Structures are given as structure tokens and as C-alpha cells.
mmCIF file of C-alpha atoms in Angstrom:
data_model
loop_
_atom_site.group_PDB
_atom_site.id
_atom_site.type_symbol
_atom_site.label_atom_id
_atom_site.label_comp_id
_atom_site.label_asym_id
_atom_site.label_seq_id
_atom_site.Cartn_x
_atom_site.Cartn_y
_atom_site.Cartn_z
ATOM 1 C CA MET W 1 -42.065 34.474 -36.551
ATOM 2 C CA LYS W 2 -42.924 37.656 -34.726
ATOM 3 C CA LYS W 3 -41.993 40.711 -36.726
ATOM 4 C CA TYR W 4 -40.076 43.543 -35.139
ATOM 5 C CA PHE W 5 -39.257 47.050 -36.216
ATOM 6 C CA LEU W 6 -36.484 49.277 -34.964
ATOM 7 C CA GLU W 7 -35.880 52.837 -36.025
ATOM 8 C CA ALA W 8 -33.223 55.221 -34.785
ATOM 9 C CA VAL W 9 -33.448 58.895 -35.625
ATOM 10 C CA VAL W 10 -30.949 61.680 -35.042
ATOM 11 C CA ALA W 11 -32.017 65.180 -36.035
ATOM 12 C CA ILE W 12 -29.759 68.132 -36.739
ATOM 13 C CA VAL W 13 -31.635 71.392 -37.251
ATOM 14 C CA ILE W 14 -30.038 74.715 -38.184
ATOM 15 C CA SER W 15 -32.119 77.889 -38.426
ATOM 16 C CA PHE W 16 -31.159 81.327 -39.666
ATOM 17 C CA ILE W 17 -33.373 84.248 -38.599
ATOM 18 C CA SER W 18 -32.860 87.852 -39.581
ATOM 19 C CA PRO W 19 -32.524 90.327 -36.655
ATOM 20 C CA ASP W 20 -35.719 92.163 -37.598
ATOM 21 C CA THR W 21 -37.721 88.952 -37.654
ATOM 22 C CA GLY W 22 -36.504 87.946 -34.210
ATOM 23 C CA ALA W 23 -37.506 91.312 -32.813
ATOM 24 C CA GLN W 24 -41.006 90.976 -34.234
ATOM 25 C CA GLN W 25 -41.474 87.499 -32.751
ATOM 26 C CA THR W 26 -41.669 88.745 -29.159
ATOM 27 C CA ASN W 27 -44.502 91.141 -29.932
ATOM 28 C CA SER W 28 -46.572 89.235 -32.487
ATOM 29 C CA LEU W 29 -46.647 85.542 -31.545
ATOM 30 C CA HIS W 30 -49.328 84.296 -29.159
ATOM 31 C CA TYR W 31 -48.288 80.642 -29.132
ATOM 32 C CA HIS W 32 -45.323 78.792 -27.667
ATOM 33 C CA GLN W 33 -43.250 76.957 -30.242
ATOM 34 C CA TYR W 34 -41.049 74.442 -28.450
ATOM 35 C CA LEU W 35 -40.547 72.197 -31.477
ATOM 36 C CA GLN W 36 -40.281 73.072 -35.145
ATOM 37 C CA ASP W 37 -40.483 69.566 -36.594
ATOM 38 C CA VAL W 38 -41.128 65.962 -35.660
ATOM 39 C CA PHE W 39 -40.294 62.880 -37.691
ATOM 40 C CA LYS W 40 -43.066 61.008 -39.533
ATOM 41 C CA SER W 41 -45.368 64.042 -39.444
ATOM 42 C CA GLU W 42 -45.660 67.790 -40.012
ATOM 43 C CA LEU W 43 -46.462 70.478 -37.457
ATOM 44 C CA VAL W 44 -48.589 73.572 -38.008
ATOM 45 C CA TYR W 45 -45.753 75.957 -37.143
ATOM 46 C CA PRO W 46 -44.505 77.950 -40.145
ATOM 47 C CA GLN W 47 -41.074 79.356 -40.755
ATOM 48 C CA GLU W 48 -40.983 83.081 -40.096
ATOM 49 C CA LYS W 49 -40.462 85.577 -42.895
ATOM 50 C CA SER W 50 -36.919 85.382 -44.328
ATOM 51 C CA GLU W 51 -36.046 82.424 -42.066
ATOM 52 C CA PHE W 52 -34.136 79.438 -43.448
ATOM 53 C CA GLN W 53 -34.130 76.036 -41.770
ATOM 54 C CA PHE W 54 -31.986 73.080 -42.797
ATOM 55 C CA THR W 55 -32.696 69.659 -41.332
ATOM 56 C CA LEU W 56 -30.586 66.517 -41.574
ATOM 57 C CA LEU W 57 -32.471 63.473 -40.283
ATOM 58 C CA PRO W 58 -30.488 60.190 -40.466
ATOM 59 C CA GLN W 59 -32.698 57.118 -40.036
ATOM 60 C CA PHE W 60 -31.870 53.477 -39.440
ATOM 61 C CA GLN W 61 -34.562 50.811 -39.847
ATOM 62 C CA LYS W 62 -34.364 47.109 -39.081
ATOM 63 C CA SER W 63 -37.067 44.510 -39.636
ATOM 64 C CA ASN W 64 -37.410 40.835 -40.542
ATOM 65 C CA ASP W 65 -37.435 41.783 -44.225
ATOM 66 C CA PHE W 66 -34.697 44.402 -44.625
ATOM 67 C CA ASN W 67 -32.202 46.795 -43.080
ATOM 68 C CA SER W 68 -31.926 50.360 -44.315
ATOM 69 C CA ILE W 69 -30.000 53.562 -43.764
ATOM 70 C CA ILE W 70 -31.585 56.755 -45.089
ATOM 71 C CA ILE W 71 -30.293 60.317 -44.733
ATOM 72 C CA PRO W 72 -33.006 62.825 -45.710
ATOM 73 C CA PHE W 73 -32.093 66.487 -46.139
ATOM 74 C CA ASN W 74 -34.768 69.204 -45.947
ATOM 75 C CA ALA W 75 -34.617 72.954 -46.514
ATOM 76 C CA GLU W 76 -37.437 75.353 -45.606
ATOM 77 C CA PHE W 77 -37.824 79.074 -46.219
ATOM 78 C CA GLY W 78 -40.439 81.485 -44.879
ATOM 79 C CA ILE W 79 -41.880 83.737 -47.571
ATOM 80 C CA THR W 80 -44.134 85.398 -44.979
ATOM 81 C CA ASP W 81 -44.789 84.699 -41.297
ATOM 82 C CA SER W 82 -47.528 82.280 -42.396
ATOM 83 C CA TRP W 83 -46.373 80.858 -45.726
ATOM 84 C CA GLN W 84 -43.321 78.694 -46.323
ATOM 85 C CA ILE W 85 -41.838 76.619 -49.129
ATOM 86 C CA ALA W 86 -39.731 73.475 -48.738
ATOM 87 C CA LEU W 87 -37.329 71.267 -50.643
ATOM 88 C CA GLY W 88 -36.400 67.737 -49.569
ATOM 89 C CA LEU W 89 -34.124 64.974 -50.778
ATOM 90 C CA ASN W 90 -33.010 61.618 -49.420
ATOM 91 C CA SER W 91 -29.377 62.491 -50.041
ATOM 92 C CA PHE W 92 -28.344 58.887 -49.435
ATOM 93 C CA GLN W 93 -30.173 55.609 -48.963
ATOM 94 C CA LYS W 94 -29.110 51.998 -48.698
ATOM 95 C CA ILE W 95 -31.738 49.292 -48.397
ATOM 96 C CA VAL W 96 -30.493 45.735 -47.897
ATOM 97 C CA PRO W 97 -33.252 43.093 -48.113
ATOM 98 C CA TYR W 98 -32.621 39.605 -46.767
ATOM 99 C CA SER W 99 -33.553 38.282 -50.212
ATOM 100 C CA GLY W 100 -33.073 40.072 -53.523
ATOM 101 C CA SER W 101 -30.870 42.945 -54.644
ATOM 102 C CA SER W 102 -29.828 45.874 -52.508
ATOM 103 C CA VAL W 103 -30.949 49.407 -53.336
ATOM 104 C CA TYR W 104 -28.681 52.392 -52.884
ATOM 105 C CA GLY W 105 -28.320 55.899 -54.252
ATOM 106 C CA LEU W 106 -30.686 58.875 -54.279
ATOM 107 C CA ASP W 107 -34.380 58.707 -53.583
ATOM 108 C CA ALA W 108 -37.223 61.030 -54.582
ATOM 109 C CA LEU W 109 -36.987 64.824 -54.669
ATOM 110 C CA GLN W 110 -39.792 66.577 -52.754
ATOM 111 C CA VAL W 111 -41.025 70.132 -53.223
ATOM 112 C CA GLY W 112 -43.757 71.559 -51.072
ATOM 113 C CA SER W 113 -45.547 74.537 -49.616
ATOM 114 C CA LYS W 114 -47.495 75.190 -46.390
ATOM 115 C CA TYR W 115 -49.730 78.009 -45.197
ATOM 116 C CA SER W 116 -50.522 78.252 -41.488
ATOM 117 C CA PHE W 117 -53.374 79.845 -39.571
ATOM 118 C CA MET W 118 -52.208 80.388 -36.009
ATOM 119 C CA ASN W 119 -54.416 81.312 -33.026
ATOM 120 C CA ILE W 120 -57.617 81.200 -35.076
ATOM 121 C CA GLU W 121 -60.145 83.741 -33.804
ATOM 122 C CA ASN W 122 -57.716 84.546 -30.986
ATOM 123 C CA THR W 123 -57.959 81.011 -29.557
ATOM 124 C CA ASN W 124 -55.474 78.188 -28.971
ATOM 125 C CA PHE W 125 -56.561 76.396 -32.149
ATOM 126 C CA HIS W 126 -54.261 76.281 -35.173
ATOM 127 C CA ALA W 127 -54.523 74.876 -38.694
ATOM 128 C CA ALA W 128 -52.395 74.592 -41.813
ATOM 129 C CA LEU W 129 -52.884 73.604 -45.435
ATOM 130 C CA GLY W 130 -50.033 72.100 -47.415
ATOM 131 C CA PHE W 131 -49.087 70.425 -50.645
ATOM 132 C CA GLU W 132 -46.109 68.246 -51.567
ATOM 133 C CA ALA W 133 -44.963 66.771 -54.857
ATOM 134 C CA SER W 134 -42.493 63.877 -55.019
ATOM 135 C CA ILE W 135 -40.370 63.296 -58.117
ATOM 136 C CA PRO W 136 -38.573 59.904 -58.201
ATOM 137 C CA LEU W 137 -34.878 59.748 -59.011
ATOM 138 C CA LYS W 138 -33.121 56.742 -60.507
ATOM 139 C CA ASN W 139 -31.326 54.526 -58.002
ATOM 140 C CA GLU W 140 -28.174 52.597 -58.701
ATOM 141 C CA ASN W 141 -28.303 48.795 -58.703
ATOM 142 C CA SER W 142 -32.102 48.761 -58.698
ATOM 143 C CA ASP W 143 -34.735 48.064 -61.298
ATOM 144 C CA SER W 144 -37.556 48.164 -58.775
ATOM 145 C CA GLY W 145 -39.282 50.727 -56.624
ATOM 146 C CA ASN W 146 -41.930 53.334 -57.255
ATOM 147 C CA GLU W 147 -41.208 55.403 -60.362
ATOM 148 C CA HIS W 148 -44.371 57.544 -60.371
ATOM 149 C CA ILE W 149 -44.587 61.233 -59.583
ATOM 150 C CA SER W 150 -46.876 61.655 -56.579
ATOM 151 C CA TYR W 151 -48.895 64.549 -55.204
ATOM 152 C CA GLU W 152 -49.944 64.887 -51.576
ATOM 153 C CA PRO W 153 -52.252 67.645 -50.299
ATOM 154 C CA TYR W 154 -52.656 67.665 -46.521
ATOM 155 C CA ILE W 155 -54.342 69.460 -43.646
ATOM 156 C CA LEU W 156 -52.999 69.952 -40.133
ATOM 157 C CA LEU W 157 -55.042 70.696 -37.024
ATOM 158 C CA ALA W 158 -53.621 71.494 -33.598
ATOM 159 C CA VAL W 159 -54.632 72.818 -30.211
ATOM 160 C CA ASP W 160 -52.587 74.077 -27.254
ATOM 161 C CA PHE W 161 -53.353 73.461 -23.583
ATOM 162 C CA PRO W 162 -51.213 76.111 -21.820
ATOM 163 C CA ARG W 163 -52.381 75.152 -18.324
ATOM 164 C CA LEU W 164 -51.611 71.467 -18.844
ATOM 165 C CA HIS W 165 -47.806 71.653 -19.038
ATOM 166 C CA GLN W 166 -48.086 73.393 -22.423
ATOM 167 C CA VAL W 167 -49.460 70.268 -24.109
ATOM 168 C CA HIS W 168 -49.645 70.598 -27.896
ATOM 169 C CA LEU W 169 -52.009 68.135 -29.592
ATOM 170 C CA PHE W 170 -51.791 67.752 -33.381
ATOM 171 C CA THR W 171 -53.157 65.643 -36.207
ATOM 172 C CA MET W 172 -52.339 65.383 -39.908
ATOM 173 C CA THR W 173 -54.514 64.035 -42.725
ATOM 174 C CA SER W 174 -53.162 63.664 -46.259
ATOM 175 C CA LEU W 175 -54.208 62.112 -49.539
ATOM 176 C CA GLU W 176 -51.386 60.842 -51.764
ATOM 177 C CA PHE W 177 -52.140 60.065 -55.382
ATOM 178 C CA PHE W 178 -49.832 59.082 -58.212
ATOM 179 C CA ASP W 179 -49.487 60.354 -61.754
ATOM 180 C CA GLN W 180 -49.718 57.135 -63.748
ATOM 181 C CA ARG W 181 -48.652 58.984 -66.912
ATOM 182 C CA SER W 182 -45.209 59.681 -65.423
ATOM 183 C CA ASN W 183 -44.209 56.040 -66.011
ATOM 184 C CA PRO W 184 -46.703 54.033 -68.079
ATOM 185 C CA ASN W 185 -44.512 50.910 -67.832
ATOM 186 C CA GLU W 186 -45.076 50.662 -64.071
ATOM 187 C CA GLU W 187 -48.133 49.109 -62.479
ATOM 188 C CA PRO W 188 -50.735 51.661 -61.305
ATOM 189 C CA GLU W 189 -50.311 52.769 -57.708
ATOM 190 C CA PRO W 190 -53.412 53.065 -55.488
ATOM 191 C CA THR W 191 -54.313 56.378 -53.889
ATOM 192 C CA GLU W 192 -53.298 56.425 -50.227
ATOM 193 C CA LEU W 193 -55.051 58.070 -47.285
ATOM 194 C CA ASN W 194 -52.639 58.827 -44.440
ATOM 195 C CA LEU W 195 -53.643 59.720 -40.893
ATOM 196 C CA ASN W 196 -51.286 60.447 -38.029
ATOM 197 C CA GLY W 197 -51.046 62.591 -34.958
ATOM 198 C CA GLY W 198 -49.470 63.010 -31.583
ATOM 199 C CA PHE W 199 -48.725 65.392 -28.747
ATOM 200 C CA TYR W 200 -45.859 66.777 -26.732
ATOM 201 C CA SER W 201 -45.629 68.797 -23.560
ATOM 202 C CA LEU W 202 -43.172 70.979 -21.663
ATOM 203 C CA THR W 203 -42.127 69.386 -18.385
ATOM 204 C CA ASN W 204 -39.652 70.829 -15.901
ATOM 205 C CA ILE W 205 -37.413 68.213 -14.297
ATOM 206 C CA SER W 206 -35.442 69.082 -11.171
ATOM 207 C CA PHE W 207 -32.654 67.084 -9.526
#
């Protein structure tokens, strides 16, 4: 049977910026930031100094094996204009497989940090280095699932094309490895190499 995958995502983003920070943005930034986040990947853009951002990202997934509803919550704070810290939690998840027991409750807690290098050497190239740690939380009605603490360093590269409808091209490479000592009763998890990327552009539509 042909497998299919359906995912619906609704994002709610709230940002709080101090008045002084907003005034500095006009004079200091040399790049156009039309998006702060995308799902399934990170972007090089940092939070500005003293800026909070809260993101609620409900997700629905449907496949031949399971249905799931997950509601991740993320909070980010800019320590400087280049360095931010983040805290994430799947505040609710319900995974219903077509065979076996359902899983519901909380998922892993994520803590992370990212440092961005924007307009490197006064060009349209950007980069960022980041690190994220994931700490599993016990789910109700489930004796399965990954119970290892994981660590994921990553690097982001991006380039802007201002004359091509402000196209922003980005890529993310990360290496996720698991602390087998965090749960010696679980089977060892293999180290994972993750690659993803994408682009977006600003297009004016007239009617």
C-alpha cells in the first residue's frame, strides 16, 4: 500500500521588543528579516538584545502507521543582538498508532543556545552556530519511546539575493548523539546526521 503523510501546522508567534532595541534596528541591521522561524528547521536570524519571542506551533500528522497531535511551545530570549537562548517543550502530545498503545502527555524538554554572524565581511552571507540538549519526560500510558538525553550541535549557513525578490537561501547541518548513561536499560541509540534547507522570497501580489 502506498504510504502517505499529511502534516498541518499553525504558528502563533508573539514578540516583545524594548523601545531602545527597536530604535537601534533601523540603523544597525543590513539584512531584511521577513521571517523569524520556519518549522522543521532553524534560521540564522537571532533575537535582538532584550527581545522575547514565544511560539506556539500545533502540528497534526497522519500516516498509514499513526495519527498524532503535538503542540510544541518555544521561548527565546536575546542576550545580545547576536546571541540568544531558547527553551522548548511539547506541552501536549497524543500519538495514536493503528496497532499498539496510544502515547499521550508531555514530551522532551529542550534547552538551547545560538550565536549568529550576520553580513559576514559586509556581504550577504550569514552563519550561526547552535547547540540544543533534549531531556526526555515521562509520558502517561506509555512504556516505550526514547528515554535518552540527547545533544545536538548544529551550523546554519544562509545567503540573501536582494535583487531576486529578496530570496533567502538557507541550510542546516546538525549531529545528534545520545547519552547512553542517562538510561542504561534502553537500547543504545545511533548518532544521527541531519541535513535540511530551503528558501523563501518576498513577492508582491497585486489584484
